[in-house]
Coordinates of C-alpha atoms in Angstrom, one line a residue:
X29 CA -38.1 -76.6 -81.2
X30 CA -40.3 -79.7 -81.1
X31 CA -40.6 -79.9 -76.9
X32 CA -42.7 -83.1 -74.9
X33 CA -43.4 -82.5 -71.4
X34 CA -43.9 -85.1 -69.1
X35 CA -46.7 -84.2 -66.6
X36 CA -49.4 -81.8 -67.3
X37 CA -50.2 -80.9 -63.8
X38 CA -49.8 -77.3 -62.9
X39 CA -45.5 -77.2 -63.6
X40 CA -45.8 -79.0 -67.1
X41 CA -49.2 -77.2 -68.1
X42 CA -48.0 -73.8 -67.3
X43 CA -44.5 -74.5 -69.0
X44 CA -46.7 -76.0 -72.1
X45 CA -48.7 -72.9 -72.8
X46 CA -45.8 -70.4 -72.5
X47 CA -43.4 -72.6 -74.3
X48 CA -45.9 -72.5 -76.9
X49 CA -46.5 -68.9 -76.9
X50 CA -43.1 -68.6 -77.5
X51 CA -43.3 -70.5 -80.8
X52 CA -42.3 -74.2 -79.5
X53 CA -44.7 -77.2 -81.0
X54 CA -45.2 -78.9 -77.7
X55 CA -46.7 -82.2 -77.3
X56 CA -47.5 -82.8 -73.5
X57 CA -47.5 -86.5 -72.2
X58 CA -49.6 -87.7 -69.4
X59 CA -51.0 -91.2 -68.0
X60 CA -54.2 -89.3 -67.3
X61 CA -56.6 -89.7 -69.9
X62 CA -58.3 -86.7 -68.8
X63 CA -55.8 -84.6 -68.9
X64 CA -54.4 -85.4 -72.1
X65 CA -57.8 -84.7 -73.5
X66 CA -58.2 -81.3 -72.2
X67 CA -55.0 -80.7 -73.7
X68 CA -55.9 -81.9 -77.1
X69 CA -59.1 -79.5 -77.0
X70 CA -56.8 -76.5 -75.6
X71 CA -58.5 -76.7 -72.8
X72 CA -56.0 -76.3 -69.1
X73 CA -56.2 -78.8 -66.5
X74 CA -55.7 -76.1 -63.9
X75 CA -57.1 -72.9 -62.8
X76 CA -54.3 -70.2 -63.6
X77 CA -54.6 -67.0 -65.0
X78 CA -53.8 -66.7 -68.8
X79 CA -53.1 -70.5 -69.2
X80 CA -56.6 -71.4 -71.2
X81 CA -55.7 -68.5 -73.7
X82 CA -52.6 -69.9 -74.2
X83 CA -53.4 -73.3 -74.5
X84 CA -56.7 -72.6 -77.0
X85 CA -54.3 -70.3 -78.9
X86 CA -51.6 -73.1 -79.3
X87 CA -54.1 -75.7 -80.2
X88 CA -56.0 -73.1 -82.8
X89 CA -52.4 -72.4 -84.1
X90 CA -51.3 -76.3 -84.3
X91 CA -48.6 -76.3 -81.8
X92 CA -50.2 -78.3 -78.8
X93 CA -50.9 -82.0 -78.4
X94 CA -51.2 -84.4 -75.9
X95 CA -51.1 -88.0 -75.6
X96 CA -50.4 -91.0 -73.5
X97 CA -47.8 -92.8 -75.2
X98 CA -44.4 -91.7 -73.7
X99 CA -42.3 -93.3 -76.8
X100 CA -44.5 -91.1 -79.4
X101 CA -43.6 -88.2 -77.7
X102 CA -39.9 -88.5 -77.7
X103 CA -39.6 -89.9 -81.0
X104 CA -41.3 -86.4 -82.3
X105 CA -39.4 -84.0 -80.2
X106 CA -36.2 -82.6 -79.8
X107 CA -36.4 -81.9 -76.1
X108 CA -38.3 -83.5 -73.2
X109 CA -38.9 -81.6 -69.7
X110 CA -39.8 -84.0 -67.1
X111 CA -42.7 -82.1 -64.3
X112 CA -44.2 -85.4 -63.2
X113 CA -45.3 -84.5 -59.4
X114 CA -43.0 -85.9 -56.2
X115 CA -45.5 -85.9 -53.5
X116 CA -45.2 -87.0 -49.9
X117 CA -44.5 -90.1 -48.4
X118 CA -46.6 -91.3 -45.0
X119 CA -42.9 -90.6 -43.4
X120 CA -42.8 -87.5 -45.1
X121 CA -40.1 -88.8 -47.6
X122 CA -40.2 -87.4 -51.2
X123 CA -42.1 -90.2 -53.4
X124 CA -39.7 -90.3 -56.8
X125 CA -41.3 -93.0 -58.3
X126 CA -43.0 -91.1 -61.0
X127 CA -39.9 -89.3 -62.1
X128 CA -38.5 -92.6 -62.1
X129 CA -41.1 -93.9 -64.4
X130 CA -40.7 -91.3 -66.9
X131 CA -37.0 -91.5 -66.7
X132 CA -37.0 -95.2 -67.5
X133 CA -39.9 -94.6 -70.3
X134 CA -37.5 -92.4 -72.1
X135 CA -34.6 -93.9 -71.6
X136 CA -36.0 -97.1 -73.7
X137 CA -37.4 -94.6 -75.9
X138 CA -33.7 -93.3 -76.9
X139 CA -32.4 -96.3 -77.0
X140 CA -34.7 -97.9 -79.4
X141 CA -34.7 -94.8 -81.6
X142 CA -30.6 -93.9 -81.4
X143 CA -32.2 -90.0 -81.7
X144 CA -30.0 -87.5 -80.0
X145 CA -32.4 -85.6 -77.2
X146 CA -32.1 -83.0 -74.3
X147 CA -34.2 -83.5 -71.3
X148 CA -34.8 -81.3 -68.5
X149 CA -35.5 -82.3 -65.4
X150 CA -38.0 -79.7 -63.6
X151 CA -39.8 -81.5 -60.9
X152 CA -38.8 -81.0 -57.1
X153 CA -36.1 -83.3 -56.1
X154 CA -33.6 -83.7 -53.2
X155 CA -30.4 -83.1 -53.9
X156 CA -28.7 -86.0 -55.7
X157 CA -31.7 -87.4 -57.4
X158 CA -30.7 -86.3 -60.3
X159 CA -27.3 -87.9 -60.6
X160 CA -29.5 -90.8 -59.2
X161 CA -32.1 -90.6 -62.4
X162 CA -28.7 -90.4 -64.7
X163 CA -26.8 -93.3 -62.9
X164 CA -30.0 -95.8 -63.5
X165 CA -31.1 -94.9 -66.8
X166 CA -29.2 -92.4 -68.8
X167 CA -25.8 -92.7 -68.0
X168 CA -24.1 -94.7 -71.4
X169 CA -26.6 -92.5 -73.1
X170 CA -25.2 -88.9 -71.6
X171 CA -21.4 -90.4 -71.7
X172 CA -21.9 -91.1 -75.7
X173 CA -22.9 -88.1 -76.2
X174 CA -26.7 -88.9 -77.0
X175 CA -28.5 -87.0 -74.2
X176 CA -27.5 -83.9 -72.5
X177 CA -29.1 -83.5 -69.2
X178 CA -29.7 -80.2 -67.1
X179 CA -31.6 -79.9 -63.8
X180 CA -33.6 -76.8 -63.9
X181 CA -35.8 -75.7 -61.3
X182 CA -39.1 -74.0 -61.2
X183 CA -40.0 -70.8 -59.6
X184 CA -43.5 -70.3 -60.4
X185 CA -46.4 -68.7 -57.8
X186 CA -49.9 -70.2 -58.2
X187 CA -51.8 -67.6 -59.6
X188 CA -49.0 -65.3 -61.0
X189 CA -46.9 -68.6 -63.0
X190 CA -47.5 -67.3 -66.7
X191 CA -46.3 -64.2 -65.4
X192 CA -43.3 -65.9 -63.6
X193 CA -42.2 -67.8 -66.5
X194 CA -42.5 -64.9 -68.9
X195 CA -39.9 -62.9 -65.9
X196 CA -38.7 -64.9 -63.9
X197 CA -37.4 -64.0 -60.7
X198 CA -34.8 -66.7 -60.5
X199 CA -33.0 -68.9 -63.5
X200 CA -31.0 -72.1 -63.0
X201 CA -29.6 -74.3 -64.4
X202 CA -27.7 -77.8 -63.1
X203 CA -25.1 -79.6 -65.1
X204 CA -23.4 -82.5 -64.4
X205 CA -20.4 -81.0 -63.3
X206 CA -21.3 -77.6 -62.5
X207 CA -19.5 -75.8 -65.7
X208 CA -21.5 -74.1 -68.4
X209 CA -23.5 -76.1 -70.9
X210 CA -21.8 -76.3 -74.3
X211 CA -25.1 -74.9 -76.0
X212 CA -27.7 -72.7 -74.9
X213 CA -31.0 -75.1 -74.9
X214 CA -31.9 -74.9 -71.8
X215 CA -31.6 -71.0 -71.5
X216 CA -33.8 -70.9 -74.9
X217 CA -36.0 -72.9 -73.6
X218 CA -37.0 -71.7 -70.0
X219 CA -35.3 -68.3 -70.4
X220 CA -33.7 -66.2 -67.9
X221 CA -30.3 -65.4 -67.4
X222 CA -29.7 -68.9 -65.0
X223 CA -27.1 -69.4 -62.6
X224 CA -25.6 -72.6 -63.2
X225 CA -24.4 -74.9 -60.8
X226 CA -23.7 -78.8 -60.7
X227 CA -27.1 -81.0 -60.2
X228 CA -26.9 -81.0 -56.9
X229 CA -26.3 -77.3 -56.2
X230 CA -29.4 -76.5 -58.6
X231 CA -31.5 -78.8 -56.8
X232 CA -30.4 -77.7 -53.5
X233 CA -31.6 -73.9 -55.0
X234 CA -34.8 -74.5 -54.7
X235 CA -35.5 -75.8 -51.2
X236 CA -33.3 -73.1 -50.2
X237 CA -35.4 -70.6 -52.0
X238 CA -39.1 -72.5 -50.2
X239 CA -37.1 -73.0 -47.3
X240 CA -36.7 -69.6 -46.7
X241 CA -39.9 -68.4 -47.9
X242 CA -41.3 -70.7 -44.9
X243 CA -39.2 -69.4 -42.5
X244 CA -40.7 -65.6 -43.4
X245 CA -43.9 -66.6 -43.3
X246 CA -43.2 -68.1 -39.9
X247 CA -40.9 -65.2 -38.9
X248 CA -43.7 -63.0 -39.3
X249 CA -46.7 -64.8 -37.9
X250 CA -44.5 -65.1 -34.7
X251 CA -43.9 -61.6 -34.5
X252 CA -47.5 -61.4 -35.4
X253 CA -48.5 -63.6 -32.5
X254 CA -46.2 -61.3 -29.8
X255 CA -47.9 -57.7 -31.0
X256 CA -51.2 -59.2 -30.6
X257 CA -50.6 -60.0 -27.1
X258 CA -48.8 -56.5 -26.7
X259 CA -52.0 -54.7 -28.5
X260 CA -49.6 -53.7 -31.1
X261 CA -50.5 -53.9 -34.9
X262 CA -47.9 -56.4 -36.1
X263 CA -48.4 -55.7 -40.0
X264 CA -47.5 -52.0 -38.9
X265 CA -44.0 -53.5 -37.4
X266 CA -43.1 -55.7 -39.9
X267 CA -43.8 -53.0 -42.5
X268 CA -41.3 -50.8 -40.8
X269 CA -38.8 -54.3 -40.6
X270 CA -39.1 -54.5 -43.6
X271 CA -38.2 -50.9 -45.0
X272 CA -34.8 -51.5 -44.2
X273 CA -33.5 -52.5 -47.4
X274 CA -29.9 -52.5 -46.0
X275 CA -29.8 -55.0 -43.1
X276 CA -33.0 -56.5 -43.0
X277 CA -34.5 -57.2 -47.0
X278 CA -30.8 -57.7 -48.1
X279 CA -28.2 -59.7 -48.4
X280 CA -25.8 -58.9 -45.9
X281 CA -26.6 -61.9 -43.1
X282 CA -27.3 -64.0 -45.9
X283 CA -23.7 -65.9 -46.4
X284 CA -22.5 -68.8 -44.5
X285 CA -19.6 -69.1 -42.1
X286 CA -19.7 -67.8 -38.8
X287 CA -22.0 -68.8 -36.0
X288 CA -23.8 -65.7 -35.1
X289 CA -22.5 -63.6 -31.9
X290 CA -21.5 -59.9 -30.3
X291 CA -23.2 -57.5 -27.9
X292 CA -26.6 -57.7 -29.4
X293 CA -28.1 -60.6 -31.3
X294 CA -28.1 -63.9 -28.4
X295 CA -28.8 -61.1 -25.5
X296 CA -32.0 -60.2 -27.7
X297 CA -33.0 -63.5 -28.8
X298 CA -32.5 -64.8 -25.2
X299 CA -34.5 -61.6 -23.9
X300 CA -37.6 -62.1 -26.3
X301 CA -37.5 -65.8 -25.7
X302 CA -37.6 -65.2 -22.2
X303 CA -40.3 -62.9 -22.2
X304 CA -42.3 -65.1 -24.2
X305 CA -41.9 -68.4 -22.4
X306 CA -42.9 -66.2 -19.5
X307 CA -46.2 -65.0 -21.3
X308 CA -47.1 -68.3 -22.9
X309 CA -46.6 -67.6 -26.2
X310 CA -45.7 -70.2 -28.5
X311 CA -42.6 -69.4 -30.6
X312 CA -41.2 -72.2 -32.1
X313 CA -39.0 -71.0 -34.5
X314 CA -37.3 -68.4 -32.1
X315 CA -37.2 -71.6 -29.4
X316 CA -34.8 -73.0 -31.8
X317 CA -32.6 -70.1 -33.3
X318 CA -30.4 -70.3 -30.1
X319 CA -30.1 -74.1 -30.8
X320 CA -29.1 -73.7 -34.4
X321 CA -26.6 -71.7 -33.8
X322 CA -24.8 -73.3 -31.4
X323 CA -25.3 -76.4 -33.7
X324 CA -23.2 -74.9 -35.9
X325 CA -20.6 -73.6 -33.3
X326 CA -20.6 -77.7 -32.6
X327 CA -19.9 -78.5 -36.5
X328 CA -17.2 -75.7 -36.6
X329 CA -15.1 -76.8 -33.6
X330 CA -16.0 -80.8 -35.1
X331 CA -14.3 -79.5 -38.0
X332 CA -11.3 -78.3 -36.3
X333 CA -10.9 -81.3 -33.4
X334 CA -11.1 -83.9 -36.5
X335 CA -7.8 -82.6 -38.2
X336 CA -4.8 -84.6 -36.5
X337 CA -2.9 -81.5 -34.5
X338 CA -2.7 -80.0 -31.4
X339 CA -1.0 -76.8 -32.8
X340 CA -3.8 -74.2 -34.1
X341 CA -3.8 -70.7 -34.5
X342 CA -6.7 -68.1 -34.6
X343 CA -6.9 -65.8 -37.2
X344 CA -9.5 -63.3 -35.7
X345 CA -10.9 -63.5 -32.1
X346 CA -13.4 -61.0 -31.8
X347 CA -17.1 -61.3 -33.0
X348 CA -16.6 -60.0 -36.5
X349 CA -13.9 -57.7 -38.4
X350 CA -12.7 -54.6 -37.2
X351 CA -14.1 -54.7 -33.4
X352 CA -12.8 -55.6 -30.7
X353 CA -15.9 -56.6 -29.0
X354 CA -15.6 -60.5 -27.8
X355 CA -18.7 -60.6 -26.2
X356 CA -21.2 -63.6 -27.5
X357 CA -17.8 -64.1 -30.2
X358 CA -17.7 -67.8 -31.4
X359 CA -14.0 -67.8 -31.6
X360 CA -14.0 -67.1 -28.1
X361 CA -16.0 -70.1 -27.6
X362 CA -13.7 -72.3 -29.7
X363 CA -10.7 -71.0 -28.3
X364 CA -12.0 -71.6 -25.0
X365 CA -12.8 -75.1 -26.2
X366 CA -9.6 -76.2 -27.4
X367 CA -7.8 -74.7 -24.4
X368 CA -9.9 -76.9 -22.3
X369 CA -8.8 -80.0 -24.3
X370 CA -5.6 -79.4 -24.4
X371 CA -4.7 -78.0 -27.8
X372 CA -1.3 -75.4 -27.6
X373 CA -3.1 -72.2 -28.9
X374 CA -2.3 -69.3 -30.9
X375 CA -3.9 -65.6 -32.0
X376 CA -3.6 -62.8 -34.1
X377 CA -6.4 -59.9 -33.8
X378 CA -5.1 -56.8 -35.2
X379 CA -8.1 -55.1 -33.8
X380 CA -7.6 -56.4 -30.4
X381 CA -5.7 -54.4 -27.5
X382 CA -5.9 -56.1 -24.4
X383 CA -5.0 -53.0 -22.6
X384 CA -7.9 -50.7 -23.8
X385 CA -10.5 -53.4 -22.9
X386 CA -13.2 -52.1 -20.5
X387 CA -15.7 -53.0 -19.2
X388 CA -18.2 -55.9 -19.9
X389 CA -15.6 -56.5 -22.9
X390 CA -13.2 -57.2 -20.4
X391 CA -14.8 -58.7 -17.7
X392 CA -16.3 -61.5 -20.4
X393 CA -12.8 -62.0 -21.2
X394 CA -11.3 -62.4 -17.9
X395 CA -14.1 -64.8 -17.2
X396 CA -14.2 -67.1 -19.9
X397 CA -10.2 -66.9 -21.1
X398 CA -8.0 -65.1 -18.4
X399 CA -4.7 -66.4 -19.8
X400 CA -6.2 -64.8 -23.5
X401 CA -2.8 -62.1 -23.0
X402 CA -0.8 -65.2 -23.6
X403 CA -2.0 -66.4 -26.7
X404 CA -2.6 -63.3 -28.1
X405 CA 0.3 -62.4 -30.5
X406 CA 1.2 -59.2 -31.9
X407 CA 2.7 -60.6 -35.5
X408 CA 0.7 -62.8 -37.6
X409 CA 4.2 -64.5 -39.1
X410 CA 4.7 -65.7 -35.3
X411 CA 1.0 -67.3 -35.7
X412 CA 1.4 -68.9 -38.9
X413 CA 4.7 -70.3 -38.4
X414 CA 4.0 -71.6 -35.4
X415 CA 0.7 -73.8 -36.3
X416 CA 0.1 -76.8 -38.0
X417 CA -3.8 -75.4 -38.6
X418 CA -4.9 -72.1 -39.2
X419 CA -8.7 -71.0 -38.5
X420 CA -9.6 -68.5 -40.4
X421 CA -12.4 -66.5 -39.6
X422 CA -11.4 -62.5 -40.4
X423 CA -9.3 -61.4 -43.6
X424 CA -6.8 -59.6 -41.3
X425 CA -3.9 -60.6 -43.1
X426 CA -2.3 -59.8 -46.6
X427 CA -3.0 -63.0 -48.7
X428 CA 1.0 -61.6 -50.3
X429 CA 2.4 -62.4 -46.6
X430 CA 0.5 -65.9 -46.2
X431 CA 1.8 -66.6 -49.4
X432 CA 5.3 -66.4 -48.0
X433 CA 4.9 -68.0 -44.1
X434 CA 2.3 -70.9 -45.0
X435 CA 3.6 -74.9 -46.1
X436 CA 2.4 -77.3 -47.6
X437 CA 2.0 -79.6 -44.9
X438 CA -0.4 -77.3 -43.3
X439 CA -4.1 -76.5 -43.2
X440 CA -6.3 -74.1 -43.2
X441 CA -10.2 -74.1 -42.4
X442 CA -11.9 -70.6 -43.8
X443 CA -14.6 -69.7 -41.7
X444 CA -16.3 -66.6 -43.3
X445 CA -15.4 -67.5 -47.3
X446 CA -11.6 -65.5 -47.8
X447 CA -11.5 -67.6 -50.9
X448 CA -8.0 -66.9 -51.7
X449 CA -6.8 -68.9 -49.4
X450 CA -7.3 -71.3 -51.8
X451 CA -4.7 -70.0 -53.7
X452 CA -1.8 -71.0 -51.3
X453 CA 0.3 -73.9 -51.1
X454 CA -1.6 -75.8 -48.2
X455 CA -4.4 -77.8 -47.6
X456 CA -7.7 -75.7 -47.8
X457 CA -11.1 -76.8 -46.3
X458 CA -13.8 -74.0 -45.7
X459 CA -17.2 -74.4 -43.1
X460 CA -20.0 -74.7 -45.4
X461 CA -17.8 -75.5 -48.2

């Protein structure tokens, strides 16, 4: 495939000389002379392992070009992949206004030529940018069938990207409405087997993925900071943290819905945050892990306060699914919320026996919701039937019985992602959703 790439920085460089290994005749575009030079003489613009080979072997071969003519390139190619930088702002707003250049510089270009053309958006953008970059430019040309437009991120390391492109570690691809693409271009081209998602969802992939990669590095240098001061080697602990493959490198906290809770995790973030604050150490990110999750407690019980009823029942109480500990349980906490606002309240816990609760179990209980025996209901029908919105936060209920008790005039928020609820005659709404 003829392919022009728009931005030879260290994205559109590294995507040149692999595209080209792969048998693509790529012509890269630029608006620095310099760099389109070095391309014409094979030569990279970057220091990264393999590339120059690449590059000197696509030029010796007579697939690699460069130039600074935007127009020339389209009109010769099949496909453009736009990797035009988005640097910082002084606010620390993400500067689109190269991507917007190109994107208007290719749109004139189609017109003029009436050429049917792919183009691949690669370069880092917020979510909704995309559909932005359509809306302005593109849009008569994607509707007509003219262009067809994917969002596809990058996942390449600095120093390991020829590598990371040849296997990469994560593949996606954004369409405009989240379905699979009709043909396979954008798969051929950047390989991988990609996820695909709508625009906004692929965008959103990728400062989820260097979102989270921050957060490690930050996770660790904290833990880091509190072996130090404890004369403890802290690579040695988070080598061990990290040889559990089960909980810990896994993904089994890695899903949206509930606020986090039980026995164990706010006692031991509280406990190491105490003892920190005590010692002086600066822990940022654990100073805030407390807040975020009661921020999301707040969005949760938002959620349920903005729907226009008094009548809600609970599906699940305790902290999580088959327990009945209700210690630290964010149902609790929204239970004990809507009781205090007046909303006429309703539960089913099938794991919940009010008579075999002991000890702290039960004295957190009788503190926080001593009239819980009256609420709580032994038959889930009696709950359903009786509520005008359902909060669903434990799959402790046949979906075959729901689909018998629940009526179209009623609603249901899913908490922890039962997505079959969506399958039932009421109004469905989940958390992060």
């Amino acid at each position: 495939m003829d392919v022009s790439i728009f931005g030879l920085g260290y994205v559109g460089a590294v995507t040149a000389g692999c595209l080209a290994e792969q048998g693509h005749r790529i012509i890269g575009a630029d608006v620095q002379q310099a760099k389109v030079d070095a391309f014409n003489s094979g030569i990279s613009p970057i220091i990264e392992p393999e590339l120059d080979d690449l590059l000197q072997t696509a030029k010796r071969e007579g697939r690699l070009s460069a130039t600074t003519d935007a127009a020339a390139a389209v009109a010769k190619t099949d496909a453009s992949i736009i990797c035009v930088g988005t640097p910082s702002l002084a606010s620390g707003r993400l500067n689109l206004d190269f991507v917007r250049k190109v994107s208007e510089q290719i749109s004139q270009a189609l017109r003029e030529s009436g050429k049917k053309h792919i183009i691949l958006f690669r370069s880092t953008m917020l979510p909704g940018s995309t559909r932005s970059m359509v809306r302005d430019f593109f849009e008569d040309l994607r509707t007509s069938g003219q262009v067809r437009i994917y969002y596809c991120p990058e996942f390449l390391r600095e120093g390991t990207a020829v590598k990371d492109f040849r296997e990469p570690s994560l593949a996606v691809v954004g369409t405009h409405d989240g379905k699979e693409p009709e043909s396979e271009e954008a798969k051929q081209l950047l390989g991988g087997s990609p996820s695909v998602l709508a625009w906004e969802g692929a965008e959103m992939i990728k400062y989820s993925c260097n979102y989270f990669h921050a957060l490690k590095v930050g996770f660790a240098n904290e833990i880091g900071r509190l072996c130090k001061f404890l004369g403890e080697d802290g690579a040695r602990v988070m080598d061990v943290v990290c040889s559990d493959t089960k909980l810990n490198i896994s993904r089994y906290y890695m899903k949206p819905g509930n606020p986090f809770g039980g026995s164990c995790l706010p006692k031991d973030v509280s406990a190491l945050l105490s003892f920190a604050r005590q010692e002086g150490i600066s822990l940022p990110l654990l100073d805030n892990t407390l807040d975020t999750n009661h921020a999301h407690l707040d969005l949760l019980i938002k959620l349920i306060t903005s729907k226009n009823t008094r009548k809600i029942g609970l599906l699940g109480l305790a902290f999580k699914a088959d327990t009945d500990d209700l210690r630290g349980s964010p149902m609790v906490a929204v239970a004990e919320t809507l009781l205090g606002r007046g909303y006429q309240l309703s539960i089913y816990d099938p794991s919940l026996n009010l008579s075999r609760l002991i000890g702290a179990n039960e004295a957190e209980i009788q503190r926080r919701m001593p009239h819980l025996a009256s609420l709580l209901k032994a038959d889930a029908q009696e709950v359903v039937e009786s509520s005008d919105l359902i909060v669903a936060s434990q799959k402790c209920v046949k979906v075959d019985d729901l689909a018998v008790w629940v009526k179209p005039e009623q609603s249901v928020i899913d908490v922890n992602g039962w997505r079959e609820l969506q399958t039932l005659p009421w109004s469905y709404e989940g958390l992060c959703w």
